[in-house]
Short mmCIF file of C-alpha atoms and ligand atoms in Angstrom, two decimals:
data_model
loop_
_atom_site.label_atom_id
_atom_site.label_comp_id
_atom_site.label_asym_id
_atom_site.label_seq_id
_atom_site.Cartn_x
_atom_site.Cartn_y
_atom_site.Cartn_z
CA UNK A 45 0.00 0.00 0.00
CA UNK A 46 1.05 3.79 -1.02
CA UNK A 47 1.73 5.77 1.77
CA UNK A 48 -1.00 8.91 1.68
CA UNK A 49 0.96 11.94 2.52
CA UNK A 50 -0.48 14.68 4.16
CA UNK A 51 0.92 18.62 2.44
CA UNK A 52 1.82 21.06 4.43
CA UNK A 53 1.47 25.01 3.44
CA UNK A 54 4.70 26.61 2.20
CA UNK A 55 4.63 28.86 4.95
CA UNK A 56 4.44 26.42 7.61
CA UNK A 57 7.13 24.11 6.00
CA UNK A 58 9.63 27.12 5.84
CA UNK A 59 9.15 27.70 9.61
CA UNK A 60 9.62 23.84 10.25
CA UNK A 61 12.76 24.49 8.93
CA UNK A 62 14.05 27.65 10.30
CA UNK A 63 13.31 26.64 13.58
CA UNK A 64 15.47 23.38 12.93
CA UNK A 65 18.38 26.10 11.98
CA UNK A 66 21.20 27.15 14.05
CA UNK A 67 24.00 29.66 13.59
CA UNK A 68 27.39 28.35 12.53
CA UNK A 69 29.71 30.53 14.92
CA UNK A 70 31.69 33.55 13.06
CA UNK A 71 35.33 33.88 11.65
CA UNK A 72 37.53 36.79 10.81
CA UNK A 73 38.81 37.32 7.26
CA UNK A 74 41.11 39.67 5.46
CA UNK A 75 38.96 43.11 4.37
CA UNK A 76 39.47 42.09 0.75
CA UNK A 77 37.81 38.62 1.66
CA UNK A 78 34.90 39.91 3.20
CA UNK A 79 32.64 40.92 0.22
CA UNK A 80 29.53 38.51 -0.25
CA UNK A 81 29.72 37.34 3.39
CA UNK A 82 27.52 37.99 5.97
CA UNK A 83 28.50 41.09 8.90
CA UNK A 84 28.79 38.99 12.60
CA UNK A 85 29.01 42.27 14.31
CA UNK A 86 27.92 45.48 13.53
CA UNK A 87 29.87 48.38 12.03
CA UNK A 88 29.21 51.58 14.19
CA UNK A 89 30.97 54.80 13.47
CA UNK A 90 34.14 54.96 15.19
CA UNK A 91 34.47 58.57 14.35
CA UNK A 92 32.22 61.37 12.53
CA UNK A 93 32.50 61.10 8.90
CA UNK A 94 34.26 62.97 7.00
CA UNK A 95 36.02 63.50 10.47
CA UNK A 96 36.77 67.65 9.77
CA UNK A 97 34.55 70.31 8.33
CA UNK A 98 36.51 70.49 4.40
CA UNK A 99 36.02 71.71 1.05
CA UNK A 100 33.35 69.64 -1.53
CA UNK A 101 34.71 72.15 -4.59
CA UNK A 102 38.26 73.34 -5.78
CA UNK A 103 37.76 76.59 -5.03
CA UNK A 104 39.06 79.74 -2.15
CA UNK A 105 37.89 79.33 1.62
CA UNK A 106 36.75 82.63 2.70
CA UNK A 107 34.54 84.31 5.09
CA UNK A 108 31.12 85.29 4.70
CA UNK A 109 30.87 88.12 6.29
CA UNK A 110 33.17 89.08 3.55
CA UNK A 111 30.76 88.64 0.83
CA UNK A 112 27.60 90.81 2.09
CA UNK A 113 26.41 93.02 -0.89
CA UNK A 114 28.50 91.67 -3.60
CA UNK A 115 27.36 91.82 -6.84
CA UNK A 116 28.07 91.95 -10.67
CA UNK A 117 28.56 95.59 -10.56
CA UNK A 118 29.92 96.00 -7.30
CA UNK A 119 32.27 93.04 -7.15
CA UNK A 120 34.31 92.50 -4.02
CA UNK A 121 38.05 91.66 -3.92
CA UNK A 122 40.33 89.01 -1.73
CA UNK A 123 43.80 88.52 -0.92
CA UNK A 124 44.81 84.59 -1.51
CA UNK A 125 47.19 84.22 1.69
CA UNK A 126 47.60 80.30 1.43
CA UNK A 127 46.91 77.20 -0.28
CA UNK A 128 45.60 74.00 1.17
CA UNK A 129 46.04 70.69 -1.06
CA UNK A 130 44.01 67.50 0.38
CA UNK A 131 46.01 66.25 2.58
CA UNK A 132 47.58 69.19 3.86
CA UNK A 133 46.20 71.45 7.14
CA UNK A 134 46.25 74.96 6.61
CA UNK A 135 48.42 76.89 9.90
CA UNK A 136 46.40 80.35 8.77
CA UNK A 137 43.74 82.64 10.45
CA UNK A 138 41.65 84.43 7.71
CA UNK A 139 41.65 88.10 8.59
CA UNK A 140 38.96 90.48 6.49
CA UNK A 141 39.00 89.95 2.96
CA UNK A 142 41.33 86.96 3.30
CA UNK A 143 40.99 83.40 1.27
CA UNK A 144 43.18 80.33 1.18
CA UNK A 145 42.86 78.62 -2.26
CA UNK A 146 41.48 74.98 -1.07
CA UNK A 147 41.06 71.82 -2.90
CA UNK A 148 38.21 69.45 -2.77
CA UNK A 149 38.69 67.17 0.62
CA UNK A 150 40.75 69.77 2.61
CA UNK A 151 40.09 70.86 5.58
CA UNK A 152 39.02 74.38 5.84
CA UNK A 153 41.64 76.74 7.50
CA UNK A 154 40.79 78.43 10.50
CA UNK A 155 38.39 81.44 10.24
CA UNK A 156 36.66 80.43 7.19
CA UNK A 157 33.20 79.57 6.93
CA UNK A 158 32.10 79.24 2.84
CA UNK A 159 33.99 78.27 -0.37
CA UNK A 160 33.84 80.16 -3.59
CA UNK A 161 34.13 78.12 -6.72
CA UNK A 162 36.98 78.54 -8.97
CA UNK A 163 34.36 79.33 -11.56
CA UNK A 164 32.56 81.79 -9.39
CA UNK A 165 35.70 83.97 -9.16
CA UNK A 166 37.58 86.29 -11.57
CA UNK A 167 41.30 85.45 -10.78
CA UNK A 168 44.01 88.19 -11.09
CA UNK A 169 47.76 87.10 -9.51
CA UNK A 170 47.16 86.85 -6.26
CA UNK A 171 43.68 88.36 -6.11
CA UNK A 172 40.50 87.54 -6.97
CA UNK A 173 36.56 89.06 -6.86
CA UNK A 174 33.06 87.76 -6.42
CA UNK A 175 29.92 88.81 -7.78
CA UNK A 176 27.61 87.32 -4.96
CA UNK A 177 27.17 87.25 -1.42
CA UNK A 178 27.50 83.65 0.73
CA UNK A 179 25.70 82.32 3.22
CA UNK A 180 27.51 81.12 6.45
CA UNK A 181 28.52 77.34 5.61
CA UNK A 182 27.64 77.39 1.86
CA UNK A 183 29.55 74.84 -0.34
CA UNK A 184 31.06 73.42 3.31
CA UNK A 185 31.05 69.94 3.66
CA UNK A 186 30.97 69.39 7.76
CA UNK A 187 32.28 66.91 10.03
CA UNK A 188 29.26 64.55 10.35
CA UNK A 189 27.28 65.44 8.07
CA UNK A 190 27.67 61.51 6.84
CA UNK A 191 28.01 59.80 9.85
CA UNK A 192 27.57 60.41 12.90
CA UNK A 193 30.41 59.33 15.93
CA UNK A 194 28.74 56.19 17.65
CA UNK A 195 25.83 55.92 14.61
CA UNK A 196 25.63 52.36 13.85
CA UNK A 197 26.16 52.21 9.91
CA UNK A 198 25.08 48.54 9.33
CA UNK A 199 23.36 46.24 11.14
CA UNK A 200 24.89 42.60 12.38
CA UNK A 201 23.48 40.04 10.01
CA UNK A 202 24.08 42.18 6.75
CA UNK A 203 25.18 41.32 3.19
CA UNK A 204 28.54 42.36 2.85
CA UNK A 205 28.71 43.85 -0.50
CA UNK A 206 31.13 46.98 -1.94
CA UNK A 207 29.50 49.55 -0.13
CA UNK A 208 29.63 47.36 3.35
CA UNK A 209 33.36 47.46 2.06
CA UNK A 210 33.65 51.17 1.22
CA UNK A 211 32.47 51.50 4.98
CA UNK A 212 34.60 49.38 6.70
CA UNK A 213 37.55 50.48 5.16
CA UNK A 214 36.46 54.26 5.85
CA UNK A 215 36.77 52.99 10.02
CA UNK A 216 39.74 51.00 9.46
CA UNK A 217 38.65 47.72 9.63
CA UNK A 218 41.60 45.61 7.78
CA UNK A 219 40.16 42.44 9.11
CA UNK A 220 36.30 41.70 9.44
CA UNK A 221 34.05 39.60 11.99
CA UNK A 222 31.69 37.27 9.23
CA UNK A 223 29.64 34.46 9.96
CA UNK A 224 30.82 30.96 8.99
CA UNK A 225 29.81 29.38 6.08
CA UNK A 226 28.10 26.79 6.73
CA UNK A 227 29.63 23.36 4.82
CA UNK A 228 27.02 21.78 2.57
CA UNK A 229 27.22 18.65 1.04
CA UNK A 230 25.14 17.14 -2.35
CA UNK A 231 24.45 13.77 -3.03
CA UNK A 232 22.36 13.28 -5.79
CA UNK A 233 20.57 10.18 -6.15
CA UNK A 234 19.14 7.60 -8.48
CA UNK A 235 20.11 4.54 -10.89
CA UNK A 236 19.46 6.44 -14.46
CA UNK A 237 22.26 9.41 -13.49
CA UNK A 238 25.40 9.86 -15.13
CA UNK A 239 27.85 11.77 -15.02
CA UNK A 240 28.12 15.78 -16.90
CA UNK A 241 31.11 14.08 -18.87
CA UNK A 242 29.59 10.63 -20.04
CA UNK A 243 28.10 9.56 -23.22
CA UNK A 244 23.88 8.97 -22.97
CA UNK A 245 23.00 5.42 -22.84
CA UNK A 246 19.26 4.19 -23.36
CA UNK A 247 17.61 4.98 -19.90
CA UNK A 248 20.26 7.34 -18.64
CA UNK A 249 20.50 10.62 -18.21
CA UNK A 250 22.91 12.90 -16.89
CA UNK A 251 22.86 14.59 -13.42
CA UNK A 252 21.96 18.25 -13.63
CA UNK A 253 20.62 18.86 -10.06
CA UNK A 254 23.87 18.05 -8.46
CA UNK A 255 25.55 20.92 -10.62
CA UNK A 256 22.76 23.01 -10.55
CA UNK A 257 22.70 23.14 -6.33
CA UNK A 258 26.20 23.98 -6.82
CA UNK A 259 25.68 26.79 -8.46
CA UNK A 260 22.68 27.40 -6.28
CA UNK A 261 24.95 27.04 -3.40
CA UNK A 262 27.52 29.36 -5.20
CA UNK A 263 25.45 32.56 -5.95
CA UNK A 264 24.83 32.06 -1.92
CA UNK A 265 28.57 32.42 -1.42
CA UNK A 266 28.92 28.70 -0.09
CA UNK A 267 30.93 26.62 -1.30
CA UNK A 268 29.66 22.54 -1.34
CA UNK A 269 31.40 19.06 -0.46
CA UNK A 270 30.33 16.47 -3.17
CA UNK A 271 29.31 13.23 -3.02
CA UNK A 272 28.72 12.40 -6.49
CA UNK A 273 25.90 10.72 -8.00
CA UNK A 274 24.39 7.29 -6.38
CA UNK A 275 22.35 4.84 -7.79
CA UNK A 276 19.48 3.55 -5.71
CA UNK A 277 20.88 1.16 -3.78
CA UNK A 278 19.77 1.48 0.06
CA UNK A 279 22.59 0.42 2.09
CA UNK A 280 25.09 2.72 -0.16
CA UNK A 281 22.89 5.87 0.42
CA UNK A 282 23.11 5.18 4.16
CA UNK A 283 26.64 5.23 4.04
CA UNK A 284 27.21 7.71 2.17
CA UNK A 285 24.58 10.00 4.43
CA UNK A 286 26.33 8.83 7.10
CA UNK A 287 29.64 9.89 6.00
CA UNK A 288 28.75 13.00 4.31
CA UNK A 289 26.83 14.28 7.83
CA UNK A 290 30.03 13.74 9.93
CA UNK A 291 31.61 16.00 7.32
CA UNK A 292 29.38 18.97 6.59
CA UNK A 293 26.86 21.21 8.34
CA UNK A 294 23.73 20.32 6.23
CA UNK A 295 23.13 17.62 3.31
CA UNK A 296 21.49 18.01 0.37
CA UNK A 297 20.26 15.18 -1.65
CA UNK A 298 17.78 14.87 -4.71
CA UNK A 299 15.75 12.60 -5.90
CA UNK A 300 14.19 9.25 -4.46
CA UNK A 301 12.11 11.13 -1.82
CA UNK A 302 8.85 10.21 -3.50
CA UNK A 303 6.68 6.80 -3.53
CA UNK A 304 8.62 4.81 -6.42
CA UNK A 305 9.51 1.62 -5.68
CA UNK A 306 13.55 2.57 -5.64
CA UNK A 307 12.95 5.62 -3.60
CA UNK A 308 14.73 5.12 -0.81
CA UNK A 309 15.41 8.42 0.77
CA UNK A 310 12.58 7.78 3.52
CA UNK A 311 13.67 4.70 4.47
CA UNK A 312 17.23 6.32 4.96
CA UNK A 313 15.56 9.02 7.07
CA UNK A 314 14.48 6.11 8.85
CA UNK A 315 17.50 4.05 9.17
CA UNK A 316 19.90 7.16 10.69
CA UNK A 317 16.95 7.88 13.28
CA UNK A 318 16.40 11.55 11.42
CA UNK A 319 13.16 13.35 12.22
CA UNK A 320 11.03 13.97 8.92
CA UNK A 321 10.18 17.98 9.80
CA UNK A 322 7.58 17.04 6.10
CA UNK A 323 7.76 15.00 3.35
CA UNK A 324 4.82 16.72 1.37
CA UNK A 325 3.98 20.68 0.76
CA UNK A 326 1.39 21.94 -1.24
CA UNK A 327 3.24 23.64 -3.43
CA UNK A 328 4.17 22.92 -7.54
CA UNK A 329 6.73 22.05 -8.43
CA UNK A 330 8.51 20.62 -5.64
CA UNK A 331 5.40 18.46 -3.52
CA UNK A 332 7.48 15.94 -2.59
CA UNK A 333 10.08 17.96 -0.85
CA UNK A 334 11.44 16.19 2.35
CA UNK A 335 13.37 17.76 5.23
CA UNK A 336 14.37 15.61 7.98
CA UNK A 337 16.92 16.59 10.96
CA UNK A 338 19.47 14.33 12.36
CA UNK A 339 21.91 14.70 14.82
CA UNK A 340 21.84 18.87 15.32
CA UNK A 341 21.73 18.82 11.15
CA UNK A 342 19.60 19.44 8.24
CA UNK A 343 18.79 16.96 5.76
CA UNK A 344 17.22 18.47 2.60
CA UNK A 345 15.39 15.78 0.08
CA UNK A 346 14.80 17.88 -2.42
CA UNK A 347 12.92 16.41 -5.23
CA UNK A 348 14.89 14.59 -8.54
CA UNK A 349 12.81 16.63 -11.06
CA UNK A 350 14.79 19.78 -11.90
CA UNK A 351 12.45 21.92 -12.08
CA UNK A 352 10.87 20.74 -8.29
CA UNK A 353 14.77 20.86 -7.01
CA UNK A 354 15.76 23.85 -8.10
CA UNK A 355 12.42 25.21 -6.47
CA UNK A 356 12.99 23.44 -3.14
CA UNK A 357 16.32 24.96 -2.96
CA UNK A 358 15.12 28.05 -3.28
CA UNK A 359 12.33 28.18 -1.16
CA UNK A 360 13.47 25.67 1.57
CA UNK A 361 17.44 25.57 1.39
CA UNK A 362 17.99 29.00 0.72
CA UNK A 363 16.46 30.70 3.95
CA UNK A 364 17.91 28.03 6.17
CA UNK A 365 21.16 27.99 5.28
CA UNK A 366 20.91 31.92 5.44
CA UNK A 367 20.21 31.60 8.75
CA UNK A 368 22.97 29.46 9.76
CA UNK A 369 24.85 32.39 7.97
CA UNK A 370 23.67 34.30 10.68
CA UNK A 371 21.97 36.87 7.95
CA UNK A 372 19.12 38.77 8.94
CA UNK A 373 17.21 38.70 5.69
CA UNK A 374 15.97 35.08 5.34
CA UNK A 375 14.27 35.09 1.63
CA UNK A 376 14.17 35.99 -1.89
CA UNK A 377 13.56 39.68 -2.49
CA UNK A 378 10.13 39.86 -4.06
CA UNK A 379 7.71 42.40 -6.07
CA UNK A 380 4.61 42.64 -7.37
CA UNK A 381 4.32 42.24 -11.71
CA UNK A 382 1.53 42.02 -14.27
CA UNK A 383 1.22 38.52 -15.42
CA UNK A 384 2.24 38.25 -19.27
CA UNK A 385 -0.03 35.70 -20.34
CA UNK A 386 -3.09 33.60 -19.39
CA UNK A 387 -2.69 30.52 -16.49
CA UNK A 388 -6.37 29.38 -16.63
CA UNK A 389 -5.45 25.96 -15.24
CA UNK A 390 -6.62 26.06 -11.14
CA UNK A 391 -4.41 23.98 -8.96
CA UNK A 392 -4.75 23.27 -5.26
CA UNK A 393 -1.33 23.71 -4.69
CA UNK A 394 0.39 26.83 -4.64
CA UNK A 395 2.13 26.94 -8.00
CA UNK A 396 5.99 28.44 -8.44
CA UNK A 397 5.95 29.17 -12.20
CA UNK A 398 9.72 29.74 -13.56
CA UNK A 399 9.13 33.04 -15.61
CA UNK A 400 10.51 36.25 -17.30
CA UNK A 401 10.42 39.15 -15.28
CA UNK A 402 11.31 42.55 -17.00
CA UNK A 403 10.78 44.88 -14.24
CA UNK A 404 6.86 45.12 -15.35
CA UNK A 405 5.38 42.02 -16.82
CA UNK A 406 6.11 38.47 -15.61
CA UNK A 407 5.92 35.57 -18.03
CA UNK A 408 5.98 31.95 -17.88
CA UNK A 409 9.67 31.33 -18.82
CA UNK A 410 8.39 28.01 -21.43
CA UNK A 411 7.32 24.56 -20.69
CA UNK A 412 6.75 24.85 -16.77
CA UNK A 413 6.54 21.29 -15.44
CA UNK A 414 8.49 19.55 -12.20
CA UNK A 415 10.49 18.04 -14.96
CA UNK A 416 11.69 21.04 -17.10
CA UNK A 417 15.03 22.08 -17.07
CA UNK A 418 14.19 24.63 -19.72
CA UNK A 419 12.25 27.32 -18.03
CA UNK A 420 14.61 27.28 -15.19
CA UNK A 421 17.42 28.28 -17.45
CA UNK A 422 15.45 30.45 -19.08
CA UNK A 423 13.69 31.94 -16.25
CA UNK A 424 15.05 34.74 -13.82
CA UNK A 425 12.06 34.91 -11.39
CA UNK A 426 9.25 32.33 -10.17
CA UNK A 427 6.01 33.96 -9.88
CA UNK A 428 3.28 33.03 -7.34
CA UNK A 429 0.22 31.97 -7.84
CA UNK A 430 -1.51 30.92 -4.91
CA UNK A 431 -3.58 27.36 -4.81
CA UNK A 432 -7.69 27.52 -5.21
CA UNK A 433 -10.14 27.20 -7.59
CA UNK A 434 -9.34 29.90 -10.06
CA UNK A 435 -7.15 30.18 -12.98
CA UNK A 436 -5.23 33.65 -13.40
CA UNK A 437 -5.50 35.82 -16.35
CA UNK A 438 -3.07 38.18 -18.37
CA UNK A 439 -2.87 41.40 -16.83
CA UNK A 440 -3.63 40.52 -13.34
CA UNK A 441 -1.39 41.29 -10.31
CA UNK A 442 1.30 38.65 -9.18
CA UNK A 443 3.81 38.40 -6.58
CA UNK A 444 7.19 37.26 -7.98
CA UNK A 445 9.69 35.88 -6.13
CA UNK A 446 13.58 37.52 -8.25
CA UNK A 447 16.24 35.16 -8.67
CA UNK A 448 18.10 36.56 -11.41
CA UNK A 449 19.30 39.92 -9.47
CA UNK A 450 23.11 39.53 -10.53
CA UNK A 451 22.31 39.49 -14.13
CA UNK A 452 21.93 42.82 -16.35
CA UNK A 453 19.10 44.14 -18.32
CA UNK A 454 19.69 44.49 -21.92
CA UNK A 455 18.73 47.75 -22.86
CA UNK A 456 19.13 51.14 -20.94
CA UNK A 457 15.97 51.78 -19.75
CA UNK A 458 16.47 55.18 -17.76
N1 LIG B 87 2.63 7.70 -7.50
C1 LIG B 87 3.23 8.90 -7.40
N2 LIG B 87 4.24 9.18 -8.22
C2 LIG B 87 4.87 10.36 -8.13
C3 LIG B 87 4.43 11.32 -7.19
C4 LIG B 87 3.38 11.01 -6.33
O1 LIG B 87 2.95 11.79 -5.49
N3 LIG B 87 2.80 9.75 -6.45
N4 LIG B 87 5.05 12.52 -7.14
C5 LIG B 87 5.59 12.97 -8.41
C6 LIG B 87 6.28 14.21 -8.21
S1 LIG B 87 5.32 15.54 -7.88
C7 LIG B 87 7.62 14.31 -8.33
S2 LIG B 87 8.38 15.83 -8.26
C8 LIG B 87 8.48 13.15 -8.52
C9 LIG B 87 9.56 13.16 -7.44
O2 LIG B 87 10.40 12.09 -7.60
P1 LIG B 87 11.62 11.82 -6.64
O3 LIG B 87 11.94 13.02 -5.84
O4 LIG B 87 11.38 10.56 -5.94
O5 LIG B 87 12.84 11.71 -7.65
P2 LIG B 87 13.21 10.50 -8.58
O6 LIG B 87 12.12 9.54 -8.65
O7 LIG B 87 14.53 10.01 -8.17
O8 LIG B 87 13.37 11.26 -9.96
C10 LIG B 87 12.32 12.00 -10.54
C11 LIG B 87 12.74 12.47 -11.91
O9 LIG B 87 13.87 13.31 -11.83
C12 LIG B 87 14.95 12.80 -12.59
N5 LIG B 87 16.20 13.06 -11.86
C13 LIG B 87 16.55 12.49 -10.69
N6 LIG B 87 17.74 12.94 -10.29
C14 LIG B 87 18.17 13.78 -11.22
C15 LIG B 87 19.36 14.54 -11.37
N7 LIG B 87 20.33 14.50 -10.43
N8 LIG B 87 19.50 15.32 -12.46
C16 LIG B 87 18.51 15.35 -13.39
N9 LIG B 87 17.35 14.66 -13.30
C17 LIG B 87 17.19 13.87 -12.24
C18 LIG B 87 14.66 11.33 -12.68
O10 LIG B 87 15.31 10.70 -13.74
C19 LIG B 87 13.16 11.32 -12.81
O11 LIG B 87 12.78 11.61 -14.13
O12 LIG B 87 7.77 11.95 -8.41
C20 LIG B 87 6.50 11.95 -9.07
N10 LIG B 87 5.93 10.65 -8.96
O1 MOO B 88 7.21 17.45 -6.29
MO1 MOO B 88 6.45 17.38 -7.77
O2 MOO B 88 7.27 18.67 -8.38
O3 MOO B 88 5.18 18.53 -7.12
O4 MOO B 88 6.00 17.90 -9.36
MG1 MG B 89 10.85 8.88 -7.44
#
């Protein structure tokens, strides 16, 4: 007799699994290292930023009481006393109707409070004249103004990407506090699998899911342990669980986690003494998605058909493994898009359709089943279409869930 699984809502199989993830401690790595990881600690300012009051323009530091009722027929005249290249600190007072020439990032001397433009000026040896008044602290940029001393900049649990770096470079940080990357292993499983590199035989096909959760894991910044491809053999997929758990932080598997005769995952789950969190959601593709946890870890049976894998990475995987990343934003960024074409066909499941999203319109990315591959290499977004009795029509409001974020758009569109 078939064993009649009871589905679980997405949203109630995503908490399973959070709550079944833990932190994997922190590590410190070189500044240069540090991009794509996640921040352990926070970065707070350590001093204002920029840390002096100094000049945004090339231009004369001068005083605005100077400047009161110049104009374009009344011009009024200063005496350059100094110069002040970035870098440098100026040792002058400005008296009346004093200026130090100043360039962009130095400090301003002492006793001025605006800066004049070099193209606001009419230059004439060591002279110059203005046509307008200025306002105390006009074209000053002041200490502070960006950060604040003690301001926290960004939050523990952060992406670290160039402007995290541009930040903790501006407070010194040559070495960085990141959470550990958790170690992930794949196994993918099944008889009919071989490898990227062999020649198809009738009945075989090659594995794609175990490079494809690579790469999954790889946009993610993790880098995975592999255990090859399997064939559905019982006793070897124990072992090879076995091993591959005293060896990484979380295993990944796909494939045999449904009813077929030679789908053995369960009975593994079984045989190791791992808690099944589920073993059905009602979601499509990716129903059959399994997560069990064993011994403090995370077993992920994702499904064997591509298209039901690649979505249980995403929606399962993904968040968990985020988590053990110590991140504090758990899941795909998502929008709202006009659906690009009818999808009359009502499911009770909530259906993840791989599909083209152009910033407006989101369409099915091709032939959508579990078992595509296409439409998930075509695709850079799943849209959402929640389970029920209704079909969806072009034109009607979706949530999309955006995959593709690292890839460009092809035309300029500003
Ligand atoms: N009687 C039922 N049959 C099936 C059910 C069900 O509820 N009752 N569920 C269907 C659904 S939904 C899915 S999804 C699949 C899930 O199957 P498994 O997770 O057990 O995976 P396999 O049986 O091992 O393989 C399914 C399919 O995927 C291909 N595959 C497997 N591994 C790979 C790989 N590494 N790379 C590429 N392709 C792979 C495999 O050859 C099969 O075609 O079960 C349905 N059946
Ligand atoms: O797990 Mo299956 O993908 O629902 O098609
Ligand atoms: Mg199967």
């Amino acid at each position: 007799m078939v064993e009649i699984r009871k589905p679980i809502q997405v949203a109630e199989a995503v908490e399973r699994v959070l709550a079944h993830a833990v932190p994997a401690g922190t590590e410190t790595v070189p500044l240069e290292e540090s991009a794509g990881r996640i921040l352990a600690s926070p970065v707070t300012a350590s001093h204002p930023v920029p840390p002096f009051d100094r000049s945004p323009y090339d231009g004369f530091a001068i005083r605005s009481e100077d400047t009161a009722g110049a104009s374009g027929s009344s011009r009024i005249p200063f005496t350059v006393i100094d110069e002040i290249p970035a870098g440098s600190v100026s040792n002058k007072i400005l008296g009346e109707k004093q200026a130090v020439r100043i360039m962009t990032g130095a400090p301003l001397p002492e006793g001025a409070d605006a800066v004049v433009m070099f193209e606001q000026t009419v230059e004439d040896g060591d002279t110059f004249s203005i046509r307008k008044p200025f306002k105390p602290l006009e074209n000053v940029s002041l200490k502070g103004e960006d950060l604040a001393e003690g301001e926290e900049v960004v939050p523990a649990g952060s992406f670290i990407h160039a402007g995290t770096v541009a930040v903790l470079a501006t407070f010194g940080y040559t070495q960085v506090k990141v959470a550990r990357r958790p170690v992930v292993g794949i196994l993918a499983t099944g008889t009919e699998l071989v490898g990227v590199g062999d020649p198809l035989v009738p009945g075989k096909i090659r594995n794609s899911n175990g490079p494809m959760i690579a790469a999954q894991l790889r946009r993610m910044g993790i880098d995975c342990r592999t255990y090859g491809a399997q064939a559905d053999d019982p006793d070897a997929v124990v072992a090879t669980v076995e091993r591959a758990l005293s060896e990484t932080d979380a295993l990944i598997t796909t494939g045999g986690v449904s009813v077929g005769d030679f789908d053995y995952l369960p009975a593994v789950y079984g045989r190791i003494g791992a808690e099944v969190l589920f073993n059905k959601v009602a979601m499509r593709p990716g129903s059959v998605t399994t997560v069990a946890a064993g011994g403090g870890k995370l077993l992920f049976g994702l499904s064997g058909n591509p298209s039901s894998c690649f979505t249980g990475f995403e929606l399962f995987v993904r968040p968990a493994l985020l988590k053990m990343m110590g991140a504090n934003k758990l899941f795909l960024p998502h929008t709202k898009a006009v659906l690009g074409e009818d999808f009359t066909k009502a499911n009770p499941f909530t259906r993840f359709v791989r599909a083209v999203y152009d910033g407006k319109t989101a369409s099915p990315a091709g032939f959508n089943k579990s078992n595509a591959v296409s439409s998930i290499a075509r695709g850079n977004a799943m849209i959402v279409l929640p389970g029920g009795t209704r079909g969806f029509r072009k034109g009607d409001e979706v949530d999309v869930l955006l995959l593709g974020v690292e890839e460009g758009s092809p035309e300029w569109t500003l």
